[in-house]
Structure formats: C-alpha cells, structure tokens
Coordinates of C-alpha atoms and ligand atoms in Angstrom, one line a residue:
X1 CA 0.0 0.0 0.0
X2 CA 1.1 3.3 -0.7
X3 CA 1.8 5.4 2.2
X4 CA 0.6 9.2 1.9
X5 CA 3.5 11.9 1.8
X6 CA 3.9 14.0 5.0
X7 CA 6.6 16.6 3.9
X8 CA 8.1 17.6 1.0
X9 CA 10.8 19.8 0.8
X10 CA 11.7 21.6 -2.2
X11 CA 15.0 23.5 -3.2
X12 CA 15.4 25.1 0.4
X13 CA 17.9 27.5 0.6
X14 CA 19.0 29.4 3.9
X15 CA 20.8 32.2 4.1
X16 CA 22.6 34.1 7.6
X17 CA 23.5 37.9 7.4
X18 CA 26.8 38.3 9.2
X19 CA 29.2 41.0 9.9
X20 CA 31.3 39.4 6.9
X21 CA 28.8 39.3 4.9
X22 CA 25.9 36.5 4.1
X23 CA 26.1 33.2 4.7
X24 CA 24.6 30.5 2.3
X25 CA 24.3 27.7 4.1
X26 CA 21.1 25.4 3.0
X27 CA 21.6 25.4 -0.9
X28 CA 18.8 23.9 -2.8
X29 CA 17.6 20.9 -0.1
X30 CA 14.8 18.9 -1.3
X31 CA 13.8 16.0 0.1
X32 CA 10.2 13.9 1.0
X33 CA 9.1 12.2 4.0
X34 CA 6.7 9.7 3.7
X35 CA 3.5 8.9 6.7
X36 CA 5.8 6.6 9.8
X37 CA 8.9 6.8 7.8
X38 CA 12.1 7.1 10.0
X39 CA 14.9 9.8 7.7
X40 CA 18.2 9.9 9.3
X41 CA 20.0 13.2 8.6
X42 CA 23.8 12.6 9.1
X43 CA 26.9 14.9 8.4
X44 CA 29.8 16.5 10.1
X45 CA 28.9 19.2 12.7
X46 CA 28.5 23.0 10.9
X47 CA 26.6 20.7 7.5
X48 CA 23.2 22.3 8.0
X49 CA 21.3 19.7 10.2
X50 CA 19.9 22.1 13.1
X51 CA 19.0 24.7 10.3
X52 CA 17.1 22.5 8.1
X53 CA 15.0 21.7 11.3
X54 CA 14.1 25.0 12.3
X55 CA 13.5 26.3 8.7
X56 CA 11.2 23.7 8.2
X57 CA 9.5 24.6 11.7
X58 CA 10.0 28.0 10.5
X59 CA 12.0 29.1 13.9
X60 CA 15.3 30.3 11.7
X61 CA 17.1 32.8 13.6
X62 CA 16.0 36.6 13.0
X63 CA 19.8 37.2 10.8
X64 CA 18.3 34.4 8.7
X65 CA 16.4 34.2 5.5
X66 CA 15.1 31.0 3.3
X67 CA 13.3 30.7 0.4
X68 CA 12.0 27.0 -1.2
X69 CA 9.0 25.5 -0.4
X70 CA 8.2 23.5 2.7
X71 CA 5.2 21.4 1.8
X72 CA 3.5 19.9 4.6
X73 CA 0.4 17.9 3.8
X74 CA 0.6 19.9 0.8
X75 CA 0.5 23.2 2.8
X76 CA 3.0 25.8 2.6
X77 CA 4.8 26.2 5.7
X78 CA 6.5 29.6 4.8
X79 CA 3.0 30.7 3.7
X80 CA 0.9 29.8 6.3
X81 CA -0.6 32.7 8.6
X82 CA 0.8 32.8 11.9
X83 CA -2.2 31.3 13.3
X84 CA -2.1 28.1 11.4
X85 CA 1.6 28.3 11.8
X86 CA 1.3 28.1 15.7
X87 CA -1.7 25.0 15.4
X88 CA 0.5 22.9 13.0
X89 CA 3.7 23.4 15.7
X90 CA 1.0 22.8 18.7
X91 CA -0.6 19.4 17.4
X92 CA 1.0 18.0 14.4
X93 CA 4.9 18.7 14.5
X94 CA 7.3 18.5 17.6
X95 CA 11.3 19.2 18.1
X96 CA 13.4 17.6 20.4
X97 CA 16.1 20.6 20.6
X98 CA 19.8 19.9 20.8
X99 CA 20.6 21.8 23.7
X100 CA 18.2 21.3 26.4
X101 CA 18.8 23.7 28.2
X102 CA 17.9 26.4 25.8
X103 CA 14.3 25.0 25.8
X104 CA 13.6 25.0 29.4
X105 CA 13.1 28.1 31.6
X106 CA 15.1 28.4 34.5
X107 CA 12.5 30.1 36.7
X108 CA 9.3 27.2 36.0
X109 CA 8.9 24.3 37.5
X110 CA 9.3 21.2 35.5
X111 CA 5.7 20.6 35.6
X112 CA 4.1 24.0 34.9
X113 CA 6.6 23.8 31.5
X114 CA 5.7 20.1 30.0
X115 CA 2.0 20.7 31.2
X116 CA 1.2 23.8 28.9
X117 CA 3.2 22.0 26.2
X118 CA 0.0 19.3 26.6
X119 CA -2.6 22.0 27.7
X120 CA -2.0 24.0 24.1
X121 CA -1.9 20.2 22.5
X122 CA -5.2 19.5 23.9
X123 CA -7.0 22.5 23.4
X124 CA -5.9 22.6 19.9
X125 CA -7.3 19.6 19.4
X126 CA -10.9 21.0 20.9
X127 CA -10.2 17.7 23.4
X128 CA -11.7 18.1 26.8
X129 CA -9.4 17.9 29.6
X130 CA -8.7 18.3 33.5
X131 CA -6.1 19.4 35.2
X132 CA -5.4 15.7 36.5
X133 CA -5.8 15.0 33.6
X134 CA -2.7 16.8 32.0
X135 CA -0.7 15.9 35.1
X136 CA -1.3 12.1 34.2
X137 CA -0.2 12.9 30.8
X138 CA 2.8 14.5 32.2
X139 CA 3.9 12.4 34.5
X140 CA 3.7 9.7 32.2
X141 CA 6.1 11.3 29.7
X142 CA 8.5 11.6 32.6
X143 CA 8.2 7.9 33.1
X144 CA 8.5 7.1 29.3
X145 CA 11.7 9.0 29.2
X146 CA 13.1 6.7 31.9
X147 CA 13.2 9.2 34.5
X148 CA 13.3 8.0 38.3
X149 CA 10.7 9.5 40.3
X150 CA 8.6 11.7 37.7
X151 CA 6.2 13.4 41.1
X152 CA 9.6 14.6 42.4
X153 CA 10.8 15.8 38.7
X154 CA 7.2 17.7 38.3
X155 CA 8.0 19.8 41.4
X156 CA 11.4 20.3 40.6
X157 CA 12.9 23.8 38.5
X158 CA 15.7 22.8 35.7
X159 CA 18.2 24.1 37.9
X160 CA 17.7 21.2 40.3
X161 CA 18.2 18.3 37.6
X162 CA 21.6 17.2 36.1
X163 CA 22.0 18.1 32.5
X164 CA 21.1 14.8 30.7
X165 CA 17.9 14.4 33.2
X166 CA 16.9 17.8 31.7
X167 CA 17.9 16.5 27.8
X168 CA 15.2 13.7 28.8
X169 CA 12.8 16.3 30.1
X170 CA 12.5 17.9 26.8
X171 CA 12.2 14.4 25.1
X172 CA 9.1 13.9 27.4
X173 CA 7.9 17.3 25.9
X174 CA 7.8 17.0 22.6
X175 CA 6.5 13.3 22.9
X176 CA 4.1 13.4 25.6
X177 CA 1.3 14.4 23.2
X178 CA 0.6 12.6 19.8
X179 CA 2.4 14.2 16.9
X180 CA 2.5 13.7 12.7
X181 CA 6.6 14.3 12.7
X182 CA 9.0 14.3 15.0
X183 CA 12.2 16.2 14.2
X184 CA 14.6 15.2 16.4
X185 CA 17.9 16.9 16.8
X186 CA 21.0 14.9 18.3
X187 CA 18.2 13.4 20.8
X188 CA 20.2 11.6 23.5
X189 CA 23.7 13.0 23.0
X190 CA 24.1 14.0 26.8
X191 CA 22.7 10.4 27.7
X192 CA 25.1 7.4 28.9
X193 CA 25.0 4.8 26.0
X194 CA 22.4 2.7 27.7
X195 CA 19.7 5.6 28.1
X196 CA 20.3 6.9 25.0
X197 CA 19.9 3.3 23.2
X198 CA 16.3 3.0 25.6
X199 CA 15.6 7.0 24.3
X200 CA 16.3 5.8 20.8
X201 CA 13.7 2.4 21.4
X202 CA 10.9 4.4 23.0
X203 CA 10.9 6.6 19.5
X204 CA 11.4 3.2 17.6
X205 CA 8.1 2.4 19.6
X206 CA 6.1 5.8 19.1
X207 CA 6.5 4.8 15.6
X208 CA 5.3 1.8 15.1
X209 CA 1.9 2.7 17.5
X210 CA 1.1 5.8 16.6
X211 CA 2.5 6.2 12.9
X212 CA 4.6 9.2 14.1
X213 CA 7.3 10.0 11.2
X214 CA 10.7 11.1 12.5
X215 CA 14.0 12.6 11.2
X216 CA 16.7 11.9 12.7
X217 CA 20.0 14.2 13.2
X218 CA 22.8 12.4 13.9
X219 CA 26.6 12.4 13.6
X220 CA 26.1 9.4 14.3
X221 CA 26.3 6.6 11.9
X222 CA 25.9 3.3 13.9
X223 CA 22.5 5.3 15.3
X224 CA 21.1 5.7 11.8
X225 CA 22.0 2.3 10.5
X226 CA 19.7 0.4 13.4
X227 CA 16.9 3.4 13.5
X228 CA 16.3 4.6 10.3
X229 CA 14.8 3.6 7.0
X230 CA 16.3 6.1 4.7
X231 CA 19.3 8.2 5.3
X232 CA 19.9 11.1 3.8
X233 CA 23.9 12.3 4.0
X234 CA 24.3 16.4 4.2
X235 CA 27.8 18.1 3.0
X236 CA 28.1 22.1 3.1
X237 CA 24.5 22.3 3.5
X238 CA 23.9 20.4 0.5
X239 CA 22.3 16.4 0.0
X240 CA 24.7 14.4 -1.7
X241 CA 23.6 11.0 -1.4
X242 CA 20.3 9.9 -0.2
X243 CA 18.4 6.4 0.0
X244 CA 17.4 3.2 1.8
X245 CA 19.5 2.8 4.5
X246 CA 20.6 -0.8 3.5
X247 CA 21.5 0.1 0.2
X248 CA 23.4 3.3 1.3
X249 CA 25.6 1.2 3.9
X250 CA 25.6 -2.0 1.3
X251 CA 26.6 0.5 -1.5
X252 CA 27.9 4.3 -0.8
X253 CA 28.4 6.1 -4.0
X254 CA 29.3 9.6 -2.9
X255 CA 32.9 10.2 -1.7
X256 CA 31.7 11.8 1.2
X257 CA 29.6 8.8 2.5
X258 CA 32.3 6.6 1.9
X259 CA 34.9 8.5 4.0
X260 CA 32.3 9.3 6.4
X261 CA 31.8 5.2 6.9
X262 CA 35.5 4.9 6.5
X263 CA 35.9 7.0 9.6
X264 CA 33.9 4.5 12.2
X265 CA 36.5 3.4 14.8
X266 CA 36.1 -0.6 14.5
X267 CA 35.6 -2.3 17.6
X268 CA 37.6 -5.0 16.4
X269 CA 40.8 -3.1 17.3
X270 CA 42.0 -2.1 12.9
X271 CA 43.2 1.3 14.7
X272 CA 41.7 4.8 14.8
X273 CA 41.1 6.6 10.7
X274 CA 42.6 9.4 9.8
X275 CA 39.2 11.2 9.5
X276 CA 38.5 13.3 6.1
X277 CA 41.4 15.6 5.2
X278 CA 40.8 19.2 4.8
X279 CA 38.1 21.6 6.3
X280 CA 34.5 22.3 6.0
X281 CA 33.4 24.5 3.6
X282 CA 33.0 28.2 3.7
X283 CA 29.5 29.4 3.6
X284 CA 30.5 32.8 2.8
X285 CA 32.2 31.9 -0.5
X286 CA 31.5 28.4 -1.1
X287 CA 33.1 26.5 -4.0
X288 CA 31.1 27.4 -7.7
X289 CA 30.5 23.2 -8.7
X290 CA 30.4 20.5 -5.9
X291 CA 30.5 21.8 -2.6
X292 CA 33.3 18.7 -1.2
X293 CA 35.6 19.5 -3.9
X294 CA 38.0 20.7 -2.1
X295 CA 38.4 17.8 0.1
X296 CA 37.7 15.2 -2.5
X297 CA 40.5 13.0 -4.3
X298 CA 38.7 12.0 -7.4
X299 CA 37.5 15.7 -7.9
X300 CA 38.1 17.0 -12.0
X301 CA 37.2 19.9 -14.3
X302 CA 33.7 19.3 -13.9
X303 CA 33.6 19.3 -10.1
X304 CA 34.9 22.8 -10.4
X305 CA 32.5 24.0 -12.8
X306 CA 28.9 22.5 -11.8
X307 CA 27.3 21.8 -9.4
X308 CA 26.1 17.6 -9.4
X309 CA 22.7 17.3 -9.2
X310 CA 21.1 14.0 -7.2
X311 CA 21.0 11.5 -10.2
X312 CA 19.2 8.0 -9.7
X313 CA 21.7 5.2 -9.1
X314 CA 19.4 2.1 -7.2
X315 CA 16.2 1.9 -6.1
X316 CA 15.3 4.8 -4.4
X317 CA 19.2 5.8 -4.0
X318 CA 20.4 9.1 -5.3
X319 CA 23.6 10.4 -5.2
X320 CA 24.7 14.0 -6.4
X321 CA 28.3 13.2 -7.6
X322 CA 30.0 13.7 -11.2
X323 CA 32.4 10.8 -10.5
X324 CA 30.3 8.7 -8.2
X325 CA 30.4 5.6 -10.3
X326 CA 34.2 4.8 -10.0
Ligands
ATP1 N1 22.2 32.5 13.6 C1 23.2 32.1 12.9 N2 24.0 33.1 12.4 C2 25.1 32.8 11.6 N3 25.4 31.6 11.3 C3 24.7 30.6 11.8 C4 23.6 30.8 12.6 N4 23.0 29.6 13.0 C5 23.8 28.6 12.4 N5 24.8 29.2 11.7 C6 25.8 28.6 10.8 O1 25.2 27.7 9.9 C7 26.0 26.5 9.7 C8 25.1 25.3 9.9 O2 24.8 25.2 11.4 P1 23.9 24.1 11.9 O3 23.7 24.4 13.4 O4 22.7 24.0 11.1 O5 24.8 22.8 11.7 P2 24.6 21.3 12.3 O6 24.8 20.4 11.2 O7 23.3 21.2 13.0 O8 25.8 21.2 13.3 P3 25.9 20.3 14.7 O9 26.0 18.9 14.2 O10 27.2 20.8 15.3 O11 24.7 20.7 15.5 C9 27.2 26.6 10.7 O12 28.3 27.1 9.9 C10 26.7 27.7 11.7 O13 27.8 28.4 12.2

C-alpha cells in the first residue's frame, strides 16, 4: 500500500546575514518524508542539520532568510498565517532541541513547563481535559523517558536536575502528546549509551503505534544504521547522497559517504582513521561546482565547474556526484 506523503521539501535554501557578509548555508535541499517513515539526517557538525529543522518549523534565527518551499500535507509552511503556523507546531509537529537547556526556563517548575506543552496540545485539538488529567499525561512522559521518580521531577525547577535528566525532560515534551513528525535533533547525546539506546527504542516504539514519522540528526552513523529507514547524507548544506539505508551502507556512492563510513572506529581493534582531510566548507564563498571538492580525491574539471545534481543510481538511492560511479 502506498503510504501518503507528509513533507516535501523543495529547493530550500538558507541564508545568515553576518558581519562578513551573508552566509549560504542550506543550498537547494529537497527531500520527502513519507507517513511513519524514520529519515536519518547525518553529516559533520557545521553541514546544516539544526538549520534544516528550524527552517522547516519556521523558527530560523532573525539574521536568517530562506526561500524553497516547505510542503507539509501539501500546505505551505513559509506561507501559512501565523495562526495556522502556531496550530500545526502545537498538534502536528514536535522538536526535540539539541541543547536542552535552551528550551527549558530556569525560573518554572518542570511541571508547569511540560504541562502547557500538553494544555496548548489538547486545546488545539478541541479535546476536553482536566487538570489531573494533563498531570497524568505528564507524569507519564517523565516515566516514558526513563526518569526516576517523575512526582519529584514535576516539582522540581531545571536548575535542580543534572544536565542529561533535563535532555530527557525535553524528550518527554515533545512526545508526551501525539504528533504527525517528530524532528529530532541529536536526541540523546548527553545520555550514557544505555539511556540513549532505551531513548532511541521508545521513539522506535512511538513509531510503530502511533505512525509518528521522525527525522533523525545524527553524527552518528551506527545510530542511523539500526533506526532509520532512509538516510539522507548532508555536506556544506547540501544532500549528496540519499536512499534506503541498507543500500546506502551496502553500496555508498558519494565520496563523502564513503569517507564518512571509512571514519567509524572498528571495535575490532583495525586502529583509529585518519578522519577526512581538509576543512568544512566556507558558507561565505562556497566553492562554484560540488561543494566537497575541495576535500575530495577524485575531484576534475567538472567538479569545479557545476554543481552535481542527485541523479538515480538504485532503487530509491540518489547520489549528487559527477564521478560517483568509479
Ligand atoms: N544564527 C546564525 N548566524 C550565523 N550563522 C549561523 C547561525 N546559525 C547557524 N549558523 C551557521 O550555519 C552553519 C550550519 O549550522 P547548523 O547548526 O545548522 O549545523 P549542524 O549540522 O546542526 O551542526 P551540529 O551537528 O554541530 O549541530 C554553521 O556554519 C553555523 O555556524
């Protein structure tokens, strides 16, 4: 059966006025997200992950600028009035925000905060609702997350908590109500390994029960390779290779990917890789043609001159490369 498409992104671009100058970061993203589809988004920190996420949630910074077309359930996200703007974020789409500690305010109890996060949810909705009610919802979500205690974590400010009980706090936020999409930044990266893995199953399981899509942000590739089912790989603000995750670990096409894989330590003891030589791309005056050119061994005439555009190599696996099939 064919599943309904959520999101569709189309030729995003992103743009931050700086001192220097401007900034083009996000350069021509497009992308789809299909209904309870799980899209990793992997790439080297500074590639354009947290920006794609709040472009698409339409919370870019105020030096920032996009154009492209954000299509969710076929509506226009940089169209919509602020008032459908604000009900889409309240009951369809939820962020689980890198830093945690941004998204809490100090001087609120844990309780008040996650509580109008479900109050606006339900009342959106035009659901009926007690107070008990929300505190039930709440205190689940603390539970859900894994956190000891949730009546004690309710009463408690941020300041109270240690940082990665907070990161979990914020999980519990954006998933204690039902949502269409998840986008989940780096969720977890605070967390020891074990939480983190039990983090990572609980979205596994919101997924399968609720039909909840999710993107993933990772740098992780070991993450992406058990959670997702597509995974799209981001240089310089750019997609260079995207496709079923099997085939893109089975087969990686674009030099990037394959360094990328190259550069996960083995715990089999076949010493530490020399990462990817060379530095990330400037944003200010980014290369004319492919954006990794500079770092890439394989790179020609062409690579200088124009800019690869995502060409079908597999089944659903496209790769933006001009020498990707050596
Ligand atoms: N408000 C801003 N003003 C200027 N530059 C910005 C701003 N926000 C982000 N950037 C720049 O945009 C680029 C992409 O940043 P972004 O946070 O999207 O990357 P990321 O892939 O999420 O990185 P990480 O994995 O470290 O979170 C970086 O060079 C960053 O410095």
């Amino acid at each position: 059966m064919n599943k309904e498409v959520l999101l569709e992104v189309k030729d995003l671009n992103v743009y931050y006025r700086v001192y220097e100058g401007l900034l083009h970061v996000l350069n021509d993203v497009s992308f789809s997200l299909v209904e309870g589809e799980r899209l990793g988004l992997v790439g080297e920190t500074g590639c354009g992950k947290t920006t794609t996420f709040r472009a698409l949630l339409r919370v870019l910074d105020s030096n920032a600028s996009s154009k492209g077309d954000i299509l969710y359930k076929g509506r226009n996200v940089n169209k919509m009035s602020q008032t459908e703007l604000l009900n889409t974020r309240r009951t369809e789409m939820s962020m689980i925000f890198q830093d945690p500690t941004s998204s809490l305010n100090p001087v609120f109890k844990v309780g008040e905060q996650i509580s109008s996060v479900i109050r606006a949810n339900l009342q959106a909705k035009g659901i009926n609702y007690s107070e008990n009610d929300i505190k039930n919802i709440a205190l689940k979500a603390l539970s859900d997350v894994l956190l000891p205690d949730p009546e004690r974590i309710f009463e408690s400010y941020p300041f109270q908590l240690s940082g990665g009980m907070r990161q979990r706090i914020c999980i519990a936020m954006s998933v204690a109500t039902e949502r269409k999409l998840l986008l989940a930044d780096e969720p977890g990266t605070s967390l020891d390994v074990t939480i983190q893995a039990q983090i990572l199953g609980l979205l596994n399981n919101l997924v399968k029960t609720t039909g909840m899509s999710v993107i993933l942000a990772t740098h992780s590739l070991g993450v992406v390779r058990e959670t997702t089912d597509r995974v799209c790989i981001m240089y310089g603000g750019e997609i260079v290779e995207i496709g079923p995750t099997r085939s893109l670990f089975a087969n990686p096409f674009h030099p990037y990917t394959r360094a990328l894989l190259a550069c996960v330590p083995k715990l089999t003891g076949e010493g530490i890789a020399e990462g990817i030589p060379g530095e990330m791309v400037s944003y200010l005056n980014p290369p004319k043609g492919c954006r990794f050119q500079p770092r890439c061994s394989f790179c020609n005439e062409d690579c200088n001159r124009t800019k690869p555009k995502l060409t079908l190599y597999e089944d659903d696996h496209y790769v933006a490369c001009h020498k990707a099939d050596l």
